Tab-separated table of C-alpha atoms in Angstrom:
chain	number	residue	atom	x	y	z
G	264	MET	CA	135.062	126.087	80.123
G	265	GLN	CA	138.661	124.266	80.434
G	266	ALA	CA	140.100	123.580	76.672
G	267	SER	CA	140.489	120.097	77.342
G	268	GLN	CA	136.057	119.728	77.486
G	269	THR	CA	134.986	118.349	74.312
G	270	VAL	CA	131.599	118.059	72.873
G	271	MET	CA	130.509	115.025	70.363
G	272	LEU	CA	127.659	115.863	68.053
G	273	ILE	CA	126.365	112.445	66.769
G	274	ASP	CA	124.264	112.278	63.428
G	275	GLY	CA	121.939	109.929	64.923
G	276	MET	CA	120.403	108.650	61.327
G	277	SER	CA	123.726	108.116	59.909
G	278	LEU	CA	124.742	106.081	62.690
G	279	LEU	CA	121.120	104.414	63.058
G	280	PHE	CA	121.101	103.885	58.866
G	281	ARG	CA	124.674	102.747	58.928
G	282	GLY	CA	123.803	99.931	61.642
G	283	TYR	CA	120.624	98.714	60.220
G	284	TYR	CA	122.545	97.603	56.890
G	285	ALA	CA	125.913	96.517	58.488
G	286	THR	CA	123.521	93.870	60.301
G	287	ALA	CA	120.930	93.079	57.799
G	288	TYR	CA	123.122	92.389	54.485
G	289	SER	CA	122.503	88.664	55.197
G	290	GLY	CA	118.676	89.325	54.973
G	291	ARG	CA	118.558	87.778	58.972
G	292	ILE	CA	117.324	90.546	61.129
G	293	MET	CA	118.157	90.657	64.768
G	294	ARG	CA	115.389	90.887	67.161
G	295	THR	CA	114.672	90.145	70.955
G	296	SER	CA	112.775	86.949	72.606
G	297	THR	CA	109.033	89.056	71.579
G	298	GLY	CA	109.874	89.776	68.226
G	299	VAL	CA	110.892	93.176	68.395
G	300	PRO	CA	113.941	94.034	65.666
G	301	VAL	CA	116.663	95.552	67.173
G	302	ASN	CA	119.481	95.340	64.777
G	303	ALA	CA	119.756	98.874	63.868
G	304	ILE	CA	119.916	99.714	67.511
G	305	TYR	CA	122.909	97.062	67.974
G	306	GLY	CA	124.875	98.172	65.016
G	307	PHE	CA	124.447	102.163	66.627
G	308	MET	CA	125.744	100.594	69.996
G	309	ASN	CA	128.403	99.111	68.432
G	310	TYR	CA	129.573	102.659	66.474
G	311	PHE	CA	128.557	104.649	69.517
G	312	LEU	CA	130.379	102.791	72.178
G	313	ASP	CA	133.479	102.606	70.118
G	314	ALA	CA	133.611	106.326	69.506
G	315	MET	CA	132.841	107.253	72.983
G	316	GLU	CA	136.395	104.764	73.890
G	317	THR	CA	138.555	106.172	70.915
G	318	PHE	CA	137.760	109.892	71.257
G	319	ALA	CA	136.509	110.185	75.025
G	320	PRO	CA	134.463	113.210	74.551
G	321	THR	CA	133.385	115.258	78.009
G	322	HIS	CA	129.651	115.780	76.553
G	323	VAL	CA	127.626	114.223	73.922
G	324	VAL	CA	124.715	115.487	71.704
G	325	CYS	CA	122.375	113.216	69.651
G	326	CYS	CA	120.866	114.953	66.745
G	327	TRP	CA	117.722	113.506	64.731
G	328	ASP	CA	115.935	114.108	61.620
G	329	MET	CA	112.181	115.111	62.469
G	330	GLY	CA	110.578	113.675	59.331
G	331	SER	CA	111.152	114.252	55.614
G	332	GLN	CA	109.523	117.796	55.508
G	333	THR	CA	112.071	120.460	56.051
G	334	PHE	CA	112.815	123.740	54.568
G	335	ARG	CA	114.764	122.479	51.570
G	336	THR	CA	111.758	120.437	50.656
G	337	ASP	CA	109.542	123.693	50.441
G	338	ARG	CA	112.067	125.146	48.473
G	339	TYR	CA	112.546	122.493	45.985
G	340	ASP	CA	110.151	119.499	46.250
G	341	GLN	CA	112.094	116.840	44.301
G	342	TYR	CA	115.005	117.202	47.143
G	343	LYS	CA	115.428	113.486	48.431
G	344	ALA	CA	112.262	112.581	46.602
G	345	ASN	CA	114.157	109.568	45.296
G	346	ARG	CA	114.784	107.742	48.634
G	347	GLY	CA	112.343	105.060	49.035
G	348	ALA	CA	110.886	104.327	52.504
G	349	PRO	CA	112.797	102.996	55.289
G	350	PRO	CA	112.713	99.362	55.522
G	351	ASP	CA	109.638	97.938	57.785
G	352	GLU	CA	111.811	96.607	60.186
G	353	LEU	CA	113.778	99.755	60.834
G	354	ARG	CA	110.955	102.009	61.343
G	355	PRO	CA	109.803	101.076	65.052
G	356	GLN	CA	113.957	101.454	66.037
G	357	PHE	CA	113.544	105.213	65.338
G	358	ASP	CA	112.062	105.750	68.941
G	359	LEU	CA	113.577	102.541	70.451
G	360	ILE	CA	117.111	104.202	69.798
G	361	LYS	CA	116.236	107.501	71.192
G	362	GLU	CA	115.118	105.672	74.358
G	363	VAL	CA	118.423	103.831	74.445
G	364	MET	CA	120.355	107.093	74.056
G	365	ASP	CA	118.135	108.535	76.961
G	366	SER	CA	119.139	105.993	79.038
G	367	PHE	CA	122.577	107.084	78.409
G	368	ASP	CA	121.985	110.820	79.517
G	369	VAL	CA	122.386	112.040	76.054
G	370	PRO	CA	120.007	114.758	74.650
G	371	ASN	CA	117.801	113.236	71.675
G	372	ILE	CA	117.714	116.958	69.589
G	373	GLY	CA	115.528	117.707	66.864
G	374	LEU	CA	113.140	120.406	64.864
G	375	SER	CA	110.613	119.986	62.787
G	376	GLY	CA	111.283	121.616	59.097
G	377	TYR	CA	114.906	120.687	60.007
G	378	GLU	CA	117.537	118.213	59.148
G	379	ALA	CA	119.802	116.861	61.798
G	380	ASP	CA	123.289	118.559	59.903
G	381	ASP	CA	121.339	121.803	60.660
G	382	CYS	CA	120.939	120.871	64.622
G	383	ILE	CA	124.273	119.889	64.495
G	384	GLY	CA	125.629	123.052	62.689
G	385	THR	CA	124.140	125.090	64.696
G	386	LEU	CA	125.263	123.732	68.077
G	387	ALA	CA	128.713	123.430	66.305
G	388	ARG	CA	128.547	127.615	66.100
G	389	LEU	CA	126.922	127.730	69.936
G	390	TYR	CA	129.512	125.189	71.831
G	391	SER	CA	132.509	126.467	69.663
G	392	GLU	CA	132.025	130.151	69.365
G	393	ASP	CA	129.779	131.003	72.916
G	394	THR	CA	132.016	128.757	74.720
G	395	GLY	CA	134.959	128.053	73.151
G	396	THR	CA	134.509	124.207	73.717
G	397	GLN	CA	136.258	121.758	71.352
G	398	VAL	CA	133.280	120.054	69.223
G	399	GLN	CA	133.711	116.655	67.289
G	400	ILE	CA	131.016	115.866	64.943
G	401	LEU	CA	130.828	111.463	64.267
G	402	THR	CA	128.993	111.165	61.115
G	403	GLY	CA	129.201	108.875	57.955
G	404	ASP	CA	127.838	112.396	55.810
G	405	HIS	CA	130.692	114.403	54.209
G	406	ASP	CA	128.538	117.704	53.728
G	407	SER	CA	129.501	118.485	57.529
G	408	LEU	CA	133.119	119.228	56.344
G	409	GLN	CA	131.697	122.497	55.601
G	410	LEU	CA	131.540	123.036	59.341
G	411	LEU	CA	134.953	122.649	59.803
G	412	LYS	CA	136.963	125.108	62.123
G	413	ASN	CA	139.844	125.333	64.214
G	414	ASN	CA	137.642	123.975	67.428
G	415	VAL	CA	134.920	122.015	65.268
G	416	HIS	CA	136.306	118.742	63.521
G	417	VAL	CA	134.628	116.291	61.345
G	418	ILE	CA	134.845	112.507	62.404
G	419	ILE	CA	133.712	110.571	59.312
G	420	MET	CA	132.775	107.018	59.813
G	421	LYS	CA	134.469	104.644	57.218
G	422	LYS	CA	133.625	100.992	56.520
G	423	GLY	CA	133.572	98.867	59.654
G	424	VAL	CA	133.885	99.746	63.610
G	425	SER	CA	136.960	101.761	64.754
G	426	ASN	CA	137.672	103.119	61.200
G	427	TYR	CA	137.823	106.726	61.012
G	428	ALA	CA	138.747	109.650	59.368
G	429	VAL	CA	139.281	112.903	61.024
G	430	TYR	CA	139.068	115.901	59.387
G	431	THR	CA	140.084	119.763	60.279
G	432	PRO	CA	140.450	122.293	58.399
G	433	GLU	CA	144.263	121.611	57.282
G	434	VAL	CA	143.125	118.112	56.342
G	435	LEU	CA	140.481	119.090	54.106
G	436	PHE	CA	142.974	121.799	52.206
G	437	ALA	CA	145.630	119.253	51.734
G	438	GLU	CA	143.039	116.613	50.341
G	439	LYS	CA	140.948	119.153	48.171
G	440	GLY	CA	142.365	122.519	48.397
G	441	ILE	CA	139.903	124.167	49.770
G	442	ARG	CA	138.179	125.609	52.561
G	443	PRO	CA	135.412	124.510	54.450
G	444	GLU	CA	132.894	126.823	53.082
G	445	GLN	CA	133.766	126.548	49.391
G	446	LEU	CA	132.091	122.882	49.776
G	447	ILE	CA	128.881	124.613	49.573
G	448	ASP	CA	129.879	126.340	45.862
G	449	VAL	CA	131.048	122.975	44.718
G	450	LYS	CA	128.112	121.321	45.646
G	451	ALA	CA	125.868	124.118	43.853
G	452	LEU	CA	128.168	123.271	40.635
G	453	MET	CA	128.366	119.703	40.754
G	454	GLY	CA	125.174	119.137	42.737
G	455	ASP	CA	124.068	115.744	45.044
G	456	SER	CA	122.654	112.824	43.567
G	457	SER	CA	122.091	111.318	46.743
G	458	ASP	CA	120.142	114.547	48.160
G	459	ASN	CA	118.710	114.778	44.371
G	460	TYR	CA	119.540	118.050	43.560
G	461	PRO	CA	121.347	118.953	40.445
G	462	GLY	CA	123.564	121.464	40.570
G	463	VAL	CA	124.742	122.581	37.227
G	464	LYS	CA	123.730	120.127	34.320
G	465	GLY	CA	127.058	119.170	32.644
G	466	ILE	CA	129.617	120.003	35.151
G	467	GLY	CA	130.902	117.003	37.171
G	468	GLU	CA	133.085	117.134	40.502
G	469	LYS	CA	136.394	117.465	38.938
G	470	THR	CA	135.349	120.762	36.901
G	471	ALA	CA	133.334	122.221	40.024
G	472	TYR	CA	136.677	122.113	42.738
G	473	LYS	CA	138.497	123.591	39.108
G	474	LEU	CA	136.253	126.265	39.390
G	475	VAL	CA	135.783	127.048	42.756
G	476	CYS	CA	140.007	126.784	43.335
G	477	GLU	CA	140.222	129.380	40.248
G	478	TYR	CA	137.611	131.700	41.446
G	479	GLU	CA	136.978	131.392	45.339
G	480	SER	CA	133.184	130.998	45.053
G	481	VAL	CA	130.059	130.742	43.054
G	482	GLN	CA	129.994	134.711	42.593
G	483	GLY	CA	133.218	134.801	41.754
G	484	ILE	CA	132.728	132.660	39.044
G	485	LEU	CA	129.438	134.451	37.785
G	486	ASP	CA	132.085	137.879	38.133
G	487	ASN	CA	134.313	136.160	35.347
G	488	LEU	CA	131.810	134.241	33.124
G	489	ALA	CA	133.606	135.744	30.404
G	490	ASP	CA	136.710	134.113	31.020
G	491	LEU	CA	135.587	130.377	31.449
G	492	ALA	CA	135.653	128.255	28.666
G	493	PRO	CA	132.651	128.527	25.757
G	494	GLY	CA	131.308	125.463	26.828
G	495	VAL	CA	131.365	125.669	30.647
G	496	ARG	CA	130.372	129.392	30.657
G	497	ARG	CA	126.906	128.259	28.280
G	498	LYS	CA	126.277	125.826	30.817
G	499	ILE	CA	126.471	127.982	33.906
G	500	GLU	CA	124.278	130.578	32.178
G	501	ALA	CA	121.359	127.997	31.267
G	502	GLU	CA	121.174	126.868	34.830
G	503	LEU	CA	121.534	130.076	36.617
G	504	GLU	CA	118.601	129.313	38.997
G	505	MET	CA	119.172	126.379	39.471
G	506	LEU	CA	122.800	127.215	40.018
G	507	HIS	CA	121.329	129.656	43.157
G	508	LEU	CA	118.891	126.938	44.305
G	509	SER	CA	121.447	124.332	44.438
G	510	ARG	CA	123.765	126.490	46.538
G	511	GLU	CA	120.852	126.775	49.250
G	512	LEU	CA	119.977	123.304	49.639
G	513	ALA	CA	123.858	122.719	50.043
G	514	GLU	CA	124.365	124.419	52.698
G	515	ILE	CA	123.699	123.848	56.556
G	516	ASP	CA	121.578	126.028	58.551
G	517	VAL	CA	123.356	127.207	61.577
G	518	GLN	CA	121.048	129.537	62.905
G	519	VAL	CA	118.168	127.166	63.773
G	520	PRO	CA	115.937	128.275	66.708
G	521	LEU	CA	116.924	125.634	69.423
G	522	THR	CA	118.877	125.620	72.231
G	523	CYS	CA	121.000	122.733	74.475
G	524	LEU	CA	123.024	123.792	77.510
G	525	LEU	CA	126.353	122.524	77.691
G	526	GLU	CA	125.831	121.523	81.189
G	527	ASP	CA	123.178	119.053	80.162
G	528	CYS	CA	124.841	116.958	78.007
G	529	ARG	CA	127.892	116.471	80.255
G	530	TRP	CA	129.117	112.018	79.899
G	531	VAL	CA	128.132	110.550	82.634
G	532	PRO	CA	126.055	107.986	82.131
G	533	ASP	CA	124.157	105.930	84.976
G	534	ARG	CA	125.237	102.180	84.396
G	535	GLU	CA	122.426	100.275	86.034
G	536	ARG	CA	119.873	102.577	84.096
G	537	VAL	CA	122.140	101.633	81.138
G	538	ARG	CA	122.411	97.953	82.087
G	539	GLN	CA	118.456	97.634	82.902
G	540	GLN	CA	118.147	99.206	78.815
G	541	PHE	CA	120.548	96.719	77.461
G	542	GLU	CA	118.757	93.707	79.520
G	543	ALA	CA	115.120	94.662	77.849
G	544	LEU	CA	117.176	94.687	74.392
G	545	GLU	CA	118.708	91.796	75.053
G	546	PHE	CA	122.387	92.814	74.479
G	547	ARG	CA	124.059	90.321	76.669
G	548	ALA	CA	127.315	91.633	74.837
G	549	PHE	CA	126.927	95.395	75.608
G	550	LEU	CA	126.716	94.030	78.932
G	551	LYS	CA	129.658	92.185	79.280
G	552	ARG	CA	131.511	95.533	77.825
G	553	LEU	CA	129.779	97.608	80.397
G	554	GLY	CA	131.319	95.978	83.086
């Protein structure tokens, strides 16, 4: 594999939900002439095509959640329990967007019992270690920053199209003062309100980063409990079980039993097949963009 070749791993759910809310804020849902809602797909395509033009990967894979039940909900039944059902107009777009990605010959990857992050983490490991390929992860989720390596970069989508923050291990260290794997320990301490696990009650982001910077890891903190401020020590001692559980929940599984051969995700879309898909969805603007 040539060093100039790059595989982009796309967090499909992140782009789809972002696309939905970016186009539904007015209350008017974009539909085809037959009434099929397509606003999330339209938004997704805006982000997707811009990323292809901006970062020019040679290979592309799109990863998906496959239902709400995963090994994390088995470990902690309140994991993501704070999230409501997706909007009715979004539901039919879950399958439709996969058809669109298929028209681009982009593999749709997901595995029951795991989240898209786990599939992304596994493929990032396989491609970067086994083939030496440069990996780009496109997402809106900062959890993926724990996957950073010299040849694994994370592209965080910010507000609007064509607005990105590109992270390397060096960028993360300059910004937060920690290594990628230490983000897991930070989350173990402070929890994650979005994913609905608490970490250690009473320890916030600032204290979590301070502790990890000073003691390297959760284990390093536990090995030096006697040196901690009494108030912090009491909080940790009172929540040891949840601390360890939160760390398990925060860590992306990079050993998911899946495969996706690199040669099967080369970015060589069939323009005519994509054109037919866009015509069916009545995406006239994208038809012009295809040329």
